[in-house]
Amino acid sequence: MKLAMIGFGQAGGKIVDKFLEYDERTGSNIVRSAVAVNTAKADLMGLERVPEENRVLIGQARVKGHGVGADNELGAEIAEEDIDEIQGAVDNIPVHEVDAFMIVAGLGGGTGSGGSPVLAKHLKRIYTEPVYGLGVLPGSDEGGIYTLNAARSFQTFVREVDNLLVFDNDAWRKTGESVESGYEQINDEIVTRFGILFGAGEVESHGEVAESVVDSSEIINTLASGGVSTVGYAAEEVEAQSSNGLLSKITGEGEDSMDSANTTNRITSLVRKAALGRLTLPCEITGAERALLVLSGPPRHLNRKGIERGRKWLEEQTGSMEVRGGDYPVSDSGFVASVILLSGVHNVPRIKELQQVAIEAQDNIDEIRAESEEHLEQLVEDDDDELDPLF
Ligand code: GDP
């Protein structure tokens, strides 16, 4: 599936950069065009792969290239004011060649958190292609303001996109790691999952013995449930096939029934692991409206029976009537991976918890503001009001 990716804010830009690296490394061709938008000049300059002409600095009149300092209301205002500048970069995208737009942003900050929903609304008004969001939730250790930003942005962003795919930093952070190296790893995890998912719809048949390749329309139809989505992933190493097929001869891998049974079992077990393991947004999978199962790996390790069983199992687990499935053949891969997209999930305790913490943070902020006005008043005014200010 070909995407026009727009990274909004620092996290968004970095993640889009990573997708470009993934494309280079794997030859996936998911990112047809990449744009980065920011209010901070330094963040835009730090990107490696987004073409320079597609990096848009907005809000120069307001913040002089220094960013909005986690003020997402300001981020939203600036995006509205400078929407024409963003559109200028979007105009470079050959939209007839893309299947969808994808706006990527960290929801806890200011620029991406506030600007993404504004851009989504704008794109939806102008284009007929679907507009998806990839929203990153902050870690719970980041503090009240980030949680409040994320909760407010989440509410707004979901309404403006065709589907919001969510990644929760909190579920993925490791203790004792520097924030930067932590993000490096987390961004790899993000790109692996979404890379396989969106790469699946981009397979051209090079004579691969694919049994039922996932088409980009199946990804689009799964996401058409709207609402919020999460992605599961599990992988297992298999021996890679050498380019001349020698290995398969040596190991005797063939189409005999034993191998086929092993393949089927491996696939069903990978499907379970992906659905029941750590999701990009942890949630209850029961009640997901739609699902898509993608099995990637060397074609001889994929089979229709395994995918069919996995698909049936997912139907039972989710209660959904719309579970699609297919494969994504990658001949030279040393892994078989299962990626599951659960679309239209409803039972997400993490979001309820985020909202609760956000409400508390909002109350505290209001209280502290009121108090500090009072304290300043007490400090500045002399006790018996004997002094007069100059004017
Ligand atoms: P903005 O530039 O004002 O939009 O804000 P940032 O993108 O810097 O930060 C927003 C949030 O994104 C932070 O609160 C973090 O939770 C998260 N974040 C920042 N950088 C990264 C990153 O490289 N990867 C991931 N996964 N999250 C990040």
Tab-separated table of C-alpha atoms in Angstrom, residues 2-391:
chain	number	residue	atom	x	y	z
A	2	LYS	CA	1.407	3.371	-0.966
A	3	LEU	CA	1.214	6.100	1.615
A	4	ALA	CA	1.806	9.814	1.686
A	5	MET	CA	3.325	10.199	5.134
A	6	ILE	CA	3.345	13.467	6.994
A	7	GLY	CA	5.350	13.620	10.205
A	8	PHE	CA	4.042	16.393	12.435
A	9	GLY	CA	6.318	17.562	15.280
A	10	GLN	CA	9.521	15.955	16.444
A	11	ALA	CA	8.357	12.402	17.099
A	12	GLY	CA	6.307	12.406	13.889
A	13	GLY	CA	9.264	13.535	11.788
A	14	LYS	CA	11.608	10.991	13.353
A	15	ILE	CA	9.185	8.135	12.806
A	16	VAL	CA	8.599	9.071	9.157
A	17	ASP	CA	12.394	9.204	8.735
A	18	LYS	CA	12.502	5.665	10.134
A	19	PHE	CA	9.863	4.472	7.680
A	20	LEU	CA	12.019	5.831	4.850
A	21	GLU	CA	14.991	3.916	6.228
A	22	TYR	CA	12.837	0.774	6.454
A	23	ASP	CA	11.797	1.193	2.823
A	24	GLU	CA	15.433	1.565	1.768
A	25	ARG	CA	16.478	-1.477	3.770
A	26	THR	CA	13.669	-3.814	2.745
A	27	GLY	CA	12.693	-2.426	-0.659
A	28	SER	CA	9.114	-2.140	0.581
A	29	ASN	CA	8.109	1.090	-1.156
A	30	ILE	CA	5.442	1.996	1.349
A	31	VAL	CA	6.253	5.687	1.535
A	32	ARG	CA	5.409	7.246	-1.820
A	33	SER	CA	6.037	10.745	-0.429
A	34	ALA	CA	7.291	12.024	2.907
A	35	VAL	CA	6.656	15.448	4.413
A	36	ALA	CA	7.763	16.795	7.803
A	37	VAL	CA	6.077	19.741	9.500
A	38	ASN	CA	7.376	21.465	12.622
A	39	THR	CA	7.538	24.747	14.507
A	40	ALA	CA	11.086	23.926	15.638
A	41	LYS	CA	13.777	24.475	13.046
A	42	ALA	CA	16.376	22.318	14.808
A	43	ASP	CA	14.071	19.279	14.745
A	44	LEU	CA	13.544	19.622	11.006
A	45	MET	CA	17.277	19.946	10.437
A	46	GLY	CA	17.894	16.787	12.464
A	47	LEU	CA	15.992	14.616	9.996
A	48	GLU	CA	18.034	12.445	7.660
A	49	ARG	CA	15.807	11.151	4.906
A	50	VAL	CA	12.790	13.396	4.455
A	51	PRO	CA	13.699	15.506	1.374
A	52	GLU	CA	14.645	19.060	2.327
A	53	GLU	CA	12.065	20.597	0.028
A	54	ASN	CA	9.390	18.629	1.922
A	55	ARG	CA	10.331	20.006	5.350
A	56	VAL	CA	7.951	22.762	6.350
A	57	LEU	CA	8.706	25.203	9.156
A	58	ILE	CA	5.459	26.765	10.361
A	59	GLY	CA	4.736	29.489	12.912
A	60	GLN	CA	7.859	31.499	12.217
A	61	ALA	CA	6.056	34.752	12.947
A	62	ARG	CA	4.816	33.425	16.288
A	63	VAL	CA	7.652	31.291	17.687
A	64	LYS	CA	10.634	32.125	15.456
A	65	GLY	CA	11.565	28.523	14.761
A	66	HIS	CA	11.864	27.618	18.455
A	67	GLY	CA	8.883	25.305	18.839
A	68	VAL	CA	5.738	25.692	20.935
A	69	GLY	CA	7.039	24.253	24.200
A	70	ALA	CA	4.402	21.525	24.653
A	71	ASP	CA	1.559	24.046	24.218
A	72	ASN	CA	-0.760	22.108	21.931
A	73	GLU	CA	-3.379	24.848	21.758
A	74	LEU	CA	-0.684	27.055	20.239
A	75	GLY	CA	0.321	24.119	18.006
A	76	ALA	CA	-3.254	23.894	16.706
A	77	GLU	CA	-3.529	27.672	16.180
A	78	ILE	CA	-0.288	27.817	14.220
A	79	ALA	CA	-1.302	24.860	12.046
A	80	GLU	CA	-4.532	26.668	11.164
A	81	GLU	CA	-2.787	29.929	10.427
A	82	ASP	CA	-0.101	28.310	8.268
A	83	ILE	CA	-2.171	25.584	6.621
A	84	ASP	CA	-1.342	27.033	3.189
A	85	GLU	CA	2.357	26.477	3.786
A	86	ILE	CA	1.689	22.851	4.685
A	87	GLN	CA	-0.540	22.499	1.640
A	88	GLY	CA	2.368	23.830	-0.436
A	89	ALA	CA	4.383	20.720	0.498
A	90	VAL	CA	1.364	18.421	0.104
A	91	ASP	CA	1.058	19.790	-3.435
A	92	ASN	CA	4.368	18.022	-4.214
A	93	ILE	CA	2.719	14.667	-3.501
A	94	PRO	CA	1.432	12.816	-6.590
A	95	VAL	CA	-1.851	12.093	-4.826
A	96	HIS	CA	-3.198	9.921	-7.675
A	97	GLU	CA	-0.362	7.497	-6.867
A	98	VAL	CA	-1.103	7.129	-3.159
A	99	ASP	CA	-3.689	4.928	-1.488
A	100	ALA	CA	-3.962	7.030	1.658
A	101	PHE	CA	-2.496	9.812	3.774
A	102	MET	CA	-0.932	8.988	7.106
A	103	ILE	CA	-0.255	11.730	9.655
A	104	VAL	CA	2.245	10.656	12.307
A	105	ALA	CA	2.660	12.484	15.627
A	106	GLY	CA	3.462	12.160	19.305
A	107	LEU	CA	0.236	13.227	21.026
A	108	GLY	CA	1.878	14.359	24.270
A	109	GLY	CA	3.832	17.314	22.871
A	110	GLY	CA	2.718	20.591	21.342
A	111	THR	CA	3.280	20.896	17.610
A	112	GLY	CA	2.189	17.423	16.459
A	113	SER	CA	-0.399	17.041	19.198
A	114	GLY	CA	-2.184	20.252	18.278
A	115	GLY	CA	-1.397	20.404	14.568
A	116	SER	CA	-2.241	16.856	13.450
A	117	PRO	CA	-6.004	17.057	13.931
A	118	VAL	CA	-6.040	20.412	12.124
A	119	LEU	CA	-4.163	18.935	9.168
A	120	ALA	CA	-6.368	15.816	9.116
A	121	LYS	CA	-9.481	17.963	8.905
A	122	HIS	CA	-7.947	19.990	6.089
A	123	LEU	CA	-6.846	16.945	4.058
A	124	LYS	CA	-10.219	15.267	4.428
A	125	ARG	CA	-11.917	18.348	3.114
A	126	ILE	CA	-9.719	18.454	0.009
A	127	TYR	CA	-8.957	14.845	-0.936
A	128	THR	CA	-11.023	11.703	-1.392
A	129	GLU	CA	-8.200	9.368	-0.269
A	130	PRO	CA	-8.515	8.103	3.313
A	131	VAL	CA	-6.632	10.059	5.971
A	132	TYR	CA	-5.190	7.914	8.754
A	133	GLY	CA	-3.433	8.989	11.915
A	134	LEU	CA	-0.591	7.240	13.682
A	135	GLY	CA	-0.707	8.687	17.187
A	136	VAL	CA	1.903	7.984	19.856
A	137	LEU	CA	0.774	8.168	23.479
A	138	PRO	CA	3.289	9.440	26.053
A	139	GLY	CA	4.825	7.335	28.809
A	140	SER	CA	3.053	7.707	32.149
A	141	ASP	CA	6.322	8.977	33.660
A	142	GLU	CA	6.366	12.001	31.355
A	143	GLY	CA	4.132	14.048	33.615
A	144	GLY	CA	0.705	15.653	33.783
A	145	ILE	CA	0.938	18.153	30.955
A	146	TYR	CA	1.956	15.488	28.422
A	147	THR	CA	-0.890	13.266	29.537
A	148	LEU	CA	-3.362	16.147	29.335
A	149	ASN	CA	-2.099	17.090	25.870
A	150	ALA	CA	-2.404	13.502	24.693
A	151	ALA	CA	-5.910	13.014	26.081
A	152	ARG	CA	-7.200	16.189	24.420
A	153	SER	CA	-5.410	15.537	21.133
A	154	PHE	CA	-6.609	11.914	21.067
A	155	GLN	CA	-10.253	13.035	21.382
A	156	THR	CA	-9.860	15.540	18.567
A	157	PHE	CA	-7.661	13.454	16.265
A	158	VAL	CA	-9.971	10.378	16.319
A	159	ARG	CA	-12.840	12.544	15.080
A	160	GLU	CA	-10.863	14.019	12.210
A	161	VAL	CA	-9.233	10.900	10.724
A	162	ASP	CA	-10.681	7.844	9.012
A	163	ASN	CA	-8.865	5.670	11.522
A	164	LEU	CA	-6.416	6.380	14.340
A	165	LEU	CA	-3.712	3.754	14.713
A	166	VAL	CA	-2.256	4.078	18.186
A	167	PHE	CA	1.118	3.244	19.663
A	168	ASP	CA	1.502	3.582	23.416
A	169	ASN	CA	5.047	4.499	24.509
A	170	ASP	CA	4.058	3.562	28.041
A	171	ALA	CA	3.580	-0.091	27.175
A	172	TRP	CA	6.969	-0.192	25.499
A	173	ARG	CA	9.317	1.794	27.708
A	174	LYS	CA	12.076	-0.013	29.481
A	175	THR	CA	13.445	1.187	32.768
A	176	GLY	CA	17.070	2.198	33.085
A	177	GLU	CA	17.435	3.328	29.509
A	178	SER	CA	18.239	6.791	28.255
A	179	VAL	CA	15.214	8.404	26.665
A	180	GLU	CA	16.965	8.708	23.314
A	181	SER	CA	18.157	5.127	22.976
A	182	GLY	CA	14.755	4.073	24.277
A	183	TYR	CA	13.037	5.937	21.435
A	184	GLU	CA	15.438	4.448	18.887
A	185	GLN	CA	14.271	0.976	19.869
A	186	ILE	CA	10.636	1.947	20.190
A	187	ASN	CA	10.684	3.534	16.737
A	188	ASP	CA	12.101	0.302	15.338
A	189	GLU	CA	9.221	-1.599	16.926
A	190	ILE	CA	6.715	0.839	15.405
A	191	VAL	CA	8.206	0.623	11.939
A	192	THR	CA	8.490	-3.185	11.967
A	193	ARG	CA	4.805	-3.628	12.750
A	194	PHE	CA	3.355	-0.978	10.469
A	195	GLY	CA	5.976	-1.750	7.819
A	196	ILE	CA	4.809	-5.361	7.481
A	197	LEU	CA	1.165	-4.328	7.618
A	198	PHE	CA	1.352	-1.674	4.913
A	199	GLY	CA	4.063	-3.491	2.946
A	200	ALA	CA	1.680	-6.430	2.594
A	201	GLY	CA	-0.526	-4.516	0.201
A	202	GLU	CA	2.451	-3.624	-1.980
A	203	VAL	CA	3.574	-7.046	-3.164
A	204	GLU	CA	4.073	-7.391	-6.870
A	205	SER	CA	4.038	-10.952	-8.067
A	206	HIS	CA	7.598	-11.797	-9.060
A	207	GLY	CA	6.539	-15.339	-9.669
A	208	GLU	CA	6.287	-15.918	-5.901
A	209	VAL	CA	4.092	-18.858	-5.009
A	210	ALA	CA	1.808	-16.686	-2.967
A	211	GLU	CA	-1.448	-18.359	-2.114
A	212	SER	CA	-3.517	-15.374	-1.113
A	213	VAL	CA	-1.632	-12.109	-1.069
A	214	VAL	CA	-3.096	-9.268	0.974
A	215	ASP	CA	-4.284	-6.437	-1.213
A	216	SER	CA	-4.242	-2.793	-0.201
A	217	SER	CA	-8.038	-2.736	-0.520
A	218	GLU	CA	-8.194	-5.271	2.327
A	219	ILE	CA	-6.177	-2.967	4.561
A	220	ILE	CA	-8.398	-0.034	3.590
A	221	ASN	CA	-11.587	-2.044	4.198
A	222	THR	CA	-10.365	-3.171	7.597
A	223	LEU	CA	-9.552	0.400	8.587
A	224	ALA	CA	-12.908	1.570	7.220
A	225	SER	CA	-14.519	0.603	10.543
A	226	GLY	CA	-13.193	3.950	11.739
A	227	GLY	CA	-12.302	4.639	15.357
A	228	VAL	CA	-9.159	3.356	16.999
A	229	SER	CA	-6.817	0.562	15.911
A	230	THR	CA	-4.050	-1.461	17.464
A	231	VAL	CA	-1.531	-3.880	15.993
A	232	GLY	CA	-0.102	-7.168	17.286
A	233	TYR	CA	3.053	-8.885	16.101
A	234	ALA	CA	4.937	-12.138	16.590
A	235	ALA	CA	7.831	-13.603	14.636
A	236	GLU	CA	9.855	-16.770	14.535
A	237	GLU	CA	13.165	-17.462	12.882
A	238	VAL	CA	13.236	-19.954	10.047
A	239	GLU	CA	16.184	-20.923	7.917
A	240	ALA	CA	16.546	-18.559	5.001
A	241	GLN	CA	16.543	-20.033	1.550
A	242	SER	CA	19.757	-19.459	-0.338
A	243	SER	CA	19.342	-17.713	-3.647
A	244	ASN	CA	19.788	-20.900	-5.677
A	245	GLY	CA	17.428	-22.878	-3.509
A	246	LEU	CA	20.220	-25.166	-2.238
A	247	LEU	CA	19.210	-25.021	1.372
A	248	SER	CA	15.765	-26.341	0.717
A	249	LYS	CA	17.267	-29.307	-1.068
A	250	ILE	CA	19.726	-30.015	1.707
A	251	THR	CA	17.158	-29.767	4.469
A	252	GLY	CA	14.673	-31.632	2.347
A	253	GLU	CA	11.972	-29.033	2.884
A	254	GLY	CA	9.185	-29.876	0.537
A	255	GLU	CA	5.495	-30.158	0.256
A	256	ASP	CA	5.155	-33.425	2.151
A	257	SER	CA	2.396	-33.630	4.707
A	258	MET	CA	4.612	-33.466	7.785
A	259	ASP	CA	6.091	-30.147	6.698
A	260	SER	CA	2.724	-28.806	5.773
A	261	ALA	CA	1.366	-29.731	9.219
A	262	ASN	CA	4.341	-28.031	10.864
A	263	THR	CA	3.818	-24.931	8.785
A	264	THR	CA	0.151	-24.813	9.698
A	265	ASN	CA	0.919	-25.245	13.382
A	266	ARG	CA	3.589	-22.599	13.339
A	267	ILE	CA	1.228	-20.134	11.701
A	268	THR	CA	-1.633	-20.731	14.116
A	269	SER	CA	0.701	-20.390	17.071
A	270	LEU	CA	2.156	-17.131	15.677
A	271	VAL	CA	-1.360	-15.757	15.210
A	272	ARG	CA	-2.197	-16.452	18.847
A	273	LYS	CA	1.058	-14.940	20.055
A	274	ALA	CA	0.485	-11.799	18.015
A	275	ALA	CA	-3.064	-11.303	19.262
A	276	LEU	CA	-2.435	-12.167	22.893
A	277	GLY	CA	1.003	-10.565	23.224
A	278	ARG	CA	1.819	-6.890	23.583
A	279	LEU	CA	-0.264	-4.783	21.205
A	280	THR	CA	0.818	-1.317	20.025
A	281	LEU	CA	-2.099	-0.097	22.148
A	282	PRO	CA	-2.842	-2.716	24.814
A	283	CYS	CA	-6.569	-3.495	24.935
A	284	GLU	CA	-9.155	-6.249	25.066
A	285	ILE	CA	-9.441	-7.761	21.630
A	286	THR	CA	-13.022	-8.881	22.211
A	287	GLY	CA	-15.359	-6.515	20.472
A	288	ALA	CA	-12.904	-5.314	17.824
A	289	GLU	CA	-15.054	-4.458	14.851
A	290	ARG	CA	-12.745	-5.708	12.109
A	291	ALA	CA	-9.414	-7.465	11.888
A	292	LEU	CA	-6.760	-8.227	9.325
A	293	LEU	CA	-4.227	-11.007	9.641
A	294	VAL	CA	-1.010	-10.811	7.644
A	295	LEU	CA	1.510	-13.654	7.536
A	296	SER	CA	4.854	-12.668	6.089
A	297	GLY	CA	7.885	-14.775	5.285
A	298	PRO	CA	9.334	-17.127	2.674
A	299	PRO	CA	6.438	-18.562	0.620
A	300	ARG	CA	7.301	-22.164	1.465
A	301	HIS	CA	6.705	-21.356	5.153
A	302	LEU	CA	3.255	-19.937	4.483
A	303	ASN	CA	0.133	-21.903	3.720
A	304	ARG	CA	-3.504	-21.219	3.218
A	305	LYS	CA	-4.632	-23.713	5.829
A	306	GLY	CA	-2.630	-22.026	8.600
A	307	ILE	CA	-3.908	-18.595	7.696
A	308	GLU	CA	-7.470	-19.897	7.465
A	309	ARG	CA	-7.217	-21.474	10.921
A	310	GLY	CA	-5.674	-18.332	12.360
A	311	ARG	CA	-8.419	-16.260	10.802
A	312	LYS	CA	-11.160	-18.470	12.296
A	313	TRP	CA	-9.508	-18.318	15.700
A	314	LEU	CA	-9.401	-14.508	15.468
A	315	GLU	CA	-13.083	-14.466	14.576
A	316	GLU	CA	-13.877	-16.419	17.715
A	317	GLN	CA	-11.681	-14.241	19.902
A	318	THR	CA	-12.909	-10.900	18.626
A	319	GLY	CA	-16.503	-11.860	17.875
A	320	SER	CA	-16.040	-9.963	14.623
A	321	MET	CA	-17.664	-11.042	11.394
A	322	GLU	CA	-15.085	-9.209	9.329
A	323	VAL	CA	-11.721	-10.853	9.802
A	324	ARG	CA	-9.600	-10.760	6.684
A	325	GLY	CA	-6.374	-12.627	6.165
A	326	GLY	CA	-3.658	-13.241	3.669
A	327	ASP	CA	0.029	-13.552	3.106
A	328	TYR	CA	2.947	-11.331	2.316
A	329	PRO	CA	5.624	-13.448	0.657
A	330	VAL	CA	9.219	-12.334	1.245
A	331	SER	CA	11.526	-14.935	-0.307
A	332	ASP	CA	14.799	-13.952	1.301
A	333	SER	CA	13.482	-13.422	4.830
A	334	GLY	CA	14.799	-15.501	7.713
A	335	PHE	CA	11.557	-14.999	9.654
A	336	VAL	CA	7.923	-15.880	9.548
A	337	ALA	CA	5.960	-13.042	11.117
A	338	SER	CA	2.342	-12.599	11.966
A	339	VAL	CA	0.884	-9.087	12.112
A	340	ILE	CA	-2.679	-8.496	13.253
A	341	LEU	CA	-4.535	-5.259	12.754
A	342	LEU	CA	-7.488	-4.886	15.121
A	343	SER	CA	-9.663	-2.049	13.966
A	344	GLY	CA	-12.467	-0.343	15.860
A	345	VAL	CA	-11.400	-1.513	19.320
A	346	HIS	CA	-13.567	-0.293	22.202
A	347	ASN	CA	-12.388	-1.839	25.407
A	348	VAL	CA	-9.184	0.101	26.103
A	349	PRO	CA	-8.506	0.616	29.829
A	350	ARG	CA	-5.323	2.551	29.018
A	351	ILE	CA	-7.327	5.360	27.388
A	352	LYS	CA	-9.682	5.601	30.358
A	353	GLU	CA	-6.680	5.774	32.684
A	354	LEU	CA	-5.031	8.433	30.496
A	355	GLN	CA	-8.209	10.507	30.622
A	356	GLN	CA	-8.449	10.191	34.396
A	357	VAL	CA	-4.865	11.357	34.899
A	358	ALA	CA	-5.462	14.155	32.383
A	359	ILE	CA	-8.527	15.403	34.277
A	360	GLU	CA	-6.539	15.435	37.521
A	361	ALA	CA	-3.699	17.298	35.816
A	362	GLN	CA	-6.161	19.832	34.391
A	363	ASP	CA	-7.723	20.429	37.829
A	364	ASN	CA	-4.277	20.823	39.413
A	365	ILE	CA	-3.149	23.228	36.730
A	366	ASP	CA	-6.274	25.390	37.207
A	367	GLU	CA	-5.803	25.338	40.967
A	368	ILE	CA	-2.110	26.235	40.810
A	369	ARG	CA	-2.805	29.072	38.353
A	370	ALA	CA	-5.476	30.547	40.608
A	371	GLU	CA	-3.226	30.222	43.636
A	372	SER	CA	-0.229	31.758	41.961
A	373	GLU	CA	-2.265	34.792	40.896
A	374	GLU	CA	-3.281	35.205	44.503
A	375	HIS	CA	0.285	34.751	45.745
A	376	LEU	CA	1.647	37.299	43.283
A	377	GLU	CA	-1.014	39.752	44.365
A	378	GLN	CA	0.015	39.256	47.979
A	379	LEU	CA	3.669	39.768	47.114
A	380	VAL	CA	3.274	42.874	45.002
A	381	GLU	CA	0.689	44.748	47.045
A	382	ASP	CA	1.904	46.422	50.249
A	383	ASP	CA	-0.057	45.373	53.268
A	384	ASP	CA	-1.967	48.586	53.897
A	385	ASP	CA	-2.158	49.667	50.291
A	386	GLU	CA	-0.100	52.807	50.978
A	387	LEU	CA	1.843	52.701	47.706
A	388	ASP	CA	0.490	53.670	44.309
A	389	PRO	CA	1.788	52.091	41.074
A	390	LEU	CA	3.109	54.564	38.499
A	391	PHE	CA	0.363	53.850	36.014
